[in-house]
């Protein structure tokens, strides 16, 4: 089946630093989504990407849909303590909106004040 | 207002029991999902329903039976619970059709099988 490789697995950074994480796949995806999960909660959608090459921002977050359709990255600028959590990439291969999301393994982000 | 809600939040039970988890969404979405998150935080889809019809079944053991009484509800019944069923189960929904692909998740149900 399809697999997404997300890296890094974990990051320990100081408040104020910028963060970058990425996902790669051996197969093509038509949609890339980035989610954040806080402890004891469900994943919350941060950014959705629909076109190859698309660069989208949401506040301090910026994500890009790779031109090959096989990768995506998420950047967080000027990190703050509340950025702590697990970040997941997810890809949707099919054109239908009720297709199957494939998730990356997650990146655990720790921000030291 | 809660968009996607699940009950219960926590469920602790003995091996061999039968239990149900309920999910409701008030977003007017057509499609709903069940995901399982294991101890390593990996999220994997189990089922998907579109307008009360099953459209995705990811080779989940038949001890797991989803039921959708209407498009706003998707419940998950689990028979003969096993230790390996311990996980966090998430419900999610999406608008469907040619609209958004963005899935919205519930808060999760942490199932512990003893």
CSV table of C-alpha atoms in Angstrom, one decimal:
chain,number,residue,atom,x,y,z
A,1,UNK,CA,0.0,0.0,0.0
A,2,UNK,CA,0.9,3.6,-0.1
A,3,UNK,CA,3.3,4.9,2.5
A,4,UNK,CA,4.4,8.3,3.6
A,5,UNK,CA,7.8,8.9,5.2
A,6,UNK,CA,7.8,11.8,7.5
A,7,UNK,CA,10.9,13.3,9.0
A,8,UNK,CA,12.2,14.1,11.4
A,9,UNK,CA,10.5,11.8,14.0
A,10,UNK,CA,11.1,14.4,16.7
A,11,UNK,CA,12.5,17.8,17.2
A,12,UNK,CA,13.7,19.7,20.3
A,13,UNK,CA,14.0,23.4,19.7
A,14,UNK,CA,14.3,26.7,21.6
A,15,UNK,CA,11.4,29.2,21.5
A,16,UNK,CA,11.9,31.6,18.7
A,17,UNK,CA,13.6,29.1,16.3
A,18,UNK,CA,12.2,28.1,13.0
A,19,UNK,CA,11.1,24.5,12.3
A,20,UNK,CA,10.9,22.5,9.1
A,21,UNK,CA,9.5,19.0,8.6
A,22,UNK,CA,8.7,17.1,5.4
A,23,UNK,CA,7.0,14.1,4.0
A,24,UNK,CA,7.9,12.0,0.9
A,25,UNK,CA,6.2,9.3,-0.9
A,26,UNK,CA,7.0,6.8,-3.6
A,27,UNK,CA,3.6,7.4,-5.2
A,28,UNK,CA,1.7,10.5,-6.3
A,29,UNK,CA,-0.8,12.3,-4.2
A,30,UNK,CA,-3.4,14.8,-5.4
A,31,UNK,CA,-4.0,16.5,-2.0
A,32,UNK,CA,-1.6,17.1,0.9
A,33,UNK,CA,-2.9,18.0,4.4
A,34,UNK,CA,-1.0,19.0,7.5
A,35,UNK,CA,-2.5,18.3,10.9
A,36,UNK,CA,-1.5,19.0,14.5
A,37,UNK,CA,-2.4,16.8,17.4
A,38,UNK,CA,-2.3,18.0,21.0
A,39,UNK,CA,-2.2,15.4,23.9
A,40,UNK,CA,-5.5,13.8,24.5
A,41,UNK,CA,-7.1,15.5,21.4
A,42,UNK,CA,-7.9,14.7,17.8
A,43,UNK,CA,-5.8,16.0,14.9
A,44,UNK,CA,-6.7,19.5,13.9
A,45,UNK,CA,-6.2,20.6,10.3
A,46,UNK,CA,-3.6,23.3,9.8
A,47,UNK,CA,-3.1,23.6,6.0
A,48,UNK,CA,-4.6,21.9,2.9
A,49,UNK,CA,-2.7,21.9,-0.4
A,50,UNK,CA,-4.4,21.0,-3.7
A,51,UNK,CA,-2.0,21.9,-6.6
A,52,UNK,CA,1.5,20.8,-7.4
A,53,UNK,CA,3.9,23.7,-6.5
A,54,UNK,CA,1.3,25.4,-4.3
A,55,UNK,CA,2.7,27.4,-1.4
A,56,UNK,CA,0.2,28.2,1.4
A,57,UNK,CA,0.5,30.1,4.6
A,58,UNK,CA,-1.5,30.1,7.8
A,59,UNK,CA,-0.1,32.6,10.2
A,60,UNK,CA,3.4,31.4,11.2
A,61,UNK,CA,2.9,28.2,9.2
A,62,UNK,CA,3.9,27.7,5.6
A,63,UNK,CA,3.4,24.5,3.6
A,64,UNK,CA,4.3,23.5,0.0
A,65,UNK,CA,3.0,20.9,-2.3
A,66,UNK,CA,6.0,19.4,-4.1
A,67,UNK,CA,6.2,19.8,-7.9
A,68,UNK,CA,6.5,16.1,-8.4
A,69,UNK,CA,3.4,15.5,-6.2
A,70,UNK,CA,5.4,13.1,-4.1
A,71,UNK,CA,6.4,15.4,-1.3
A,72,UNK,CA,5.4,18.3,0.9
A,73,UNK,CA,7.0,20.3,3.7
A,74,UNK,CA,5.7,22.4,6.6
A,75,UNK,CA,7.7,25.3,8.1
A,76,UNK,CA,6.9,27.0,11.4
A,77,UNK,CA,8.5,30.3,12.0
A,78,UNK,CA,9.4,31.9,15.3
A,79,UNK,CA,8.2,28.9,17.4
A,80,UNK,CA,6.3,29.4,20.6
A,81,UNK,CA,5.6,27.0,23.5
A,82,UNK,CA,2.0,26.3,22.3
A,83,UNK,CA,3.5,24.9,19.0
A,84,UNK,CA,4.3,21.7,21.1
A,85,UNK,CA,2.5,18.7,19.7
A,86,UNK,CA,2.6,16.0,17.0
A,87,UNK,CA,2.5,17.2,13.4
A,88,UNK,CA,1.2,14.8,10.8
A,89,UNK,CA,1.2,15.0,7.0
A,90,UNK,CA,-1.5,13.2,5.1
A,91,UNK,CA,-1.9,12.5,1.5
A,92,UNK,CA,-5.0,11.7,-0.6
A,93,UNK,CA,-4.4,9.8,-3.9
A,94,UNK,CA,-7.8,9.6,-5.4
A,95,UNK,CA,-9.8,12.5,-7.0
A,96,UNK,CA,-12.9,11.8,-5.0
A,97,UNK,CA,-13.2,13.7,-1.7
A,98,UNK,CA,-14.2,10.6,0.2
A,99,UNK,CA,-10.9,8.8,-0.7
A,100,UNK,CA,-8.5,7.3,1.8
A,101,UNK,CA,-6.1,9.5,3.7
A,102,UNK,CA,-2.6,8.1,4.2
A,103,UNK,CA,-0.8,9.5,7.2
A,104,UNK,CA,2.9,10.0,7.9
A,105,UNK,CA,4.4,8.7,11.1
A,106,UNK,CA,4.3,12.1,12.8
A,107,UNK,CA,6.9,14.6,14.0
A,108,UNK,CA,6.9,15.2,17.8
A,109,UNK,CA,7.8,18.9,18.4
A,110,UNK,CA,9.1,20.1,21.8
A,111,UNK,CA,9.7,23.8,22.3
A,112,UNK,CA,11.8,24.9,25.2
A,113,UNK,CA,11.0,28.4,26.6
B,1,UNK,CA,-20.6,23.9,19.2
B,2,UNK,CA,-18.7,20.7,18.8
B,3,UNK,CA,-18.3,19.7,15.1
B,4,UNK,CA,-17.4,16.0,15.5
B,5,UNK,CA,-18.1,14.4,18.9
B,6,UNK,CA,-17.5,11.0,20.2
B,7,UNK,CA,-18.6,9.1,23.3
B,8,UNK,CA,-17.2,7.8,25.5
B,9,UNK,CA,-13.9,9.6,25.9
B,10,UNK,CA,-12.4,6.7,27.8
B,11,UNK,CA,-13.4,3.1,27.8
B,12,UNK,CA,-11.9,0.4,30.0
B,13,UNK,CA,-13.1,-3.1,29.6
B,14,UNK,CA,-12.2,-6.8,30.0
B,15,UNK,CA,-11.1,-9.1,27.2
B,16,UNK,CA,-13.9,-10.8,25.5
B,17,UNK,CA,-16.5,-8.1,26.2
B,18,UNK,CA,-18.5,-6.3,23.5
B,19,UNK,CA,-18.5,-2.5,23.4
B,20,UNK,CA,-19.7,0.4,21.2
B,21,UNK,CA,-18.3,3.8,20.5
B,22,UNK,CA,-20.6,6.5,19.1
B,23,UNK,CA,-19.8,9.4,16.8
B,24,UNK,CA,-21.9,12.4,15.6
B,25,UNK,CA,-21.1,15.3,13.4
B,26,UNK,CA,-23.1,18.5,13.0
B,27,UNK,CA,-21.3,19.8,10.0
B,28,UNK,CA,-23.7,18.4,7.4
B,29,UNK,CA,-21.0,16.3,5.9
B,30,UNK,CA,-21.7,13.3,3.7
B,31,UNK,CA,-18.8,11.1,4.6
B,32,UNK,CA,-17.6,9.7,7.9
B,33,UNK,CA,-14.6,7.6,8.9
B,34,UNK,CA,-13.1,5.6,11.7
B,35,UNK,CA,-9.4,5.6,12.4
B,36,UNK,CA,-7.3,3.7,14.8
B,37,UNK,CA,-4.2,5.3,16.4
B,38,UNK,CA,-1.8,2.9,18.0
B,39,UNK,CA,0.7,3.4,20.8
B,40,UNK,CA,3.3,4.8,18.4
B,41,UNK,CA,0.7,7.4,17.3
B,42,UNK,CA,0.3,5.9,13.8
B,43,UNK,CA,-3.1,6.8,12.3
B,44,UNK,CA,-4.7,4.2,10.1
B,45,UNK,CA,-8.1,4.3,8.4
B,46,UNK,CA,-10.5,1.5,9.3
B,47,UNK,CA,-13.8,2.3,7.6
B,48,UNK,CA,-15.5,5.0,5.6
B,49,UNK,CA,-19.3,5.6,5.1
B,50,UNK,CA,-20.8,7.9,2.5
B,51,UNK,CA,-24.5,8.7,3.0
B,52,UNK,CA,-24.9,5.7,5.2
B,53,UNK,CA,-23.2,3.3,2.7
B,54,UNK,CA,-19.9,1.6,3.4
B,55,UNK,CA,-17.3,2.7,0.9
B,56,UNK,CA,-14.0,1.8,2.5
B,57,UNK,CA,-13.2,-1.3,4.7
B,58,UNK,CA,-9.5,-1.6,5.3
B,59,UNK,CA,-9.3,-5.4,6.0
B,60,UNK,CA,-10.4,-4.8,9.6
B,61,UNK,CA,-11.3,-8.0,11.6
B,62,UNK,CA,-15.0,-8.7,11.3
B,63,UNK,CA,-15.2,-8.3,15.1
B,64,UNK,CA,-15.5,-4.6,14.2
B,65,UNK,CA,-18.8,-3.6,12.8
B,66,UNK,CA,-19.6,0.0,11.9
B,67,UNK,CA,-23.2,1.2,11.7
B,68,UNK,CA,-24.5,4.4,10.2
B,69,UNK,CA,-28.1,5.1,11.2
B,70,UNK,CA,-28.0,8.4,9.3
B,71,UNK,CA,-25.4,10.5,7.6
B,72,UNK,CA,-24.7,12.4,10.8
B,73,UNK,CA,-23.9,9.4,12.9
B,74,UNK,CA,-21.3,6.6,12.6
B,75,UNK,CA,-21.0,4.1,15.4
B,76,UNK,CA,-18.4,1.4,15.9
B,77,UNK,CA,-19.3,-1.9,17.6
B,78,UNK,CA,-16.5,-4.2,18.7
B,79,UNK,CA,-17.2,-7.9,19.6
B,80,UNK,CA,-15.0,-10.2,21.7
B,81,UNK,CA,-12.5,-7.5,22.5
B,82,UNK,CA,-8.8,-8.4,22.5
B,83,UNK,CA,-5.7,-6.9,24.2
B,84,UNK,CA,-4.5,-5.7,20.8
B,85,UNK,CA,-7.6,-3.6,20.3
B,86,UNK,CA,-6.3,-1.2,22.9
B,87,UNK,CA,-5.8,2.1,21.1
B,88,UNK,CA,-7.3,5.5,20.5
B,89,UNK,CA,-10.2,5.5,18.0
B,90,UNK,CA,-11.0,8.6,16.0
B,91,UNK,CA,-14.0,9.5,14.1
B,92,UNK,CA,-13.7,12.0,11.2
B,93,UNK,CA,-15.9,13.6,8.6
B,94,UNK,CA,-15.6,15.4,5.3
B,95,UNK,CA,-18.0,17.3,3.1
B,96,UNK,CA,-17.8,15.0,0.1
B,97,UNK,CA,-18.7,15.5,-3.5
B,98,UNK,CA,-16.5,17.9,-5.5
B,99,UNK,CA,-15.9,20.0,-2.4
B,100,UNK,CA,-13.2,20.0,0.2
B,101,UNK,CA,-11.0,17.0,1.0
B,102,UNK,CA,-10.4,18.3,4.4
B,103,UNK,CA,-11.3,15.8,7.1
B,104,UNK,CA,-12.3,17.0,10.5
B,105,UNK,CA,-11.5,14.7,13.5
B,106,UNK,CA,-13.3,14.1,16.8
B,107,UNK,CA,-11.5,14.1,20.1
B,108,UNK,CA,-11.0,10.4,20.2
B,109,UNK,CA,-12.0,7.5,22.4
B,110,UNK,CA,-9.2,5.8,24.4
B,111,UNK,CA,-10.0,2.1,24.6
B,112,UNK,CA,-8.1,0.0,27.1
B,113,UNK,CA,-8.7,-3.8,27.1
B,114,UNK,CA,-7.5,-5.6,30.3
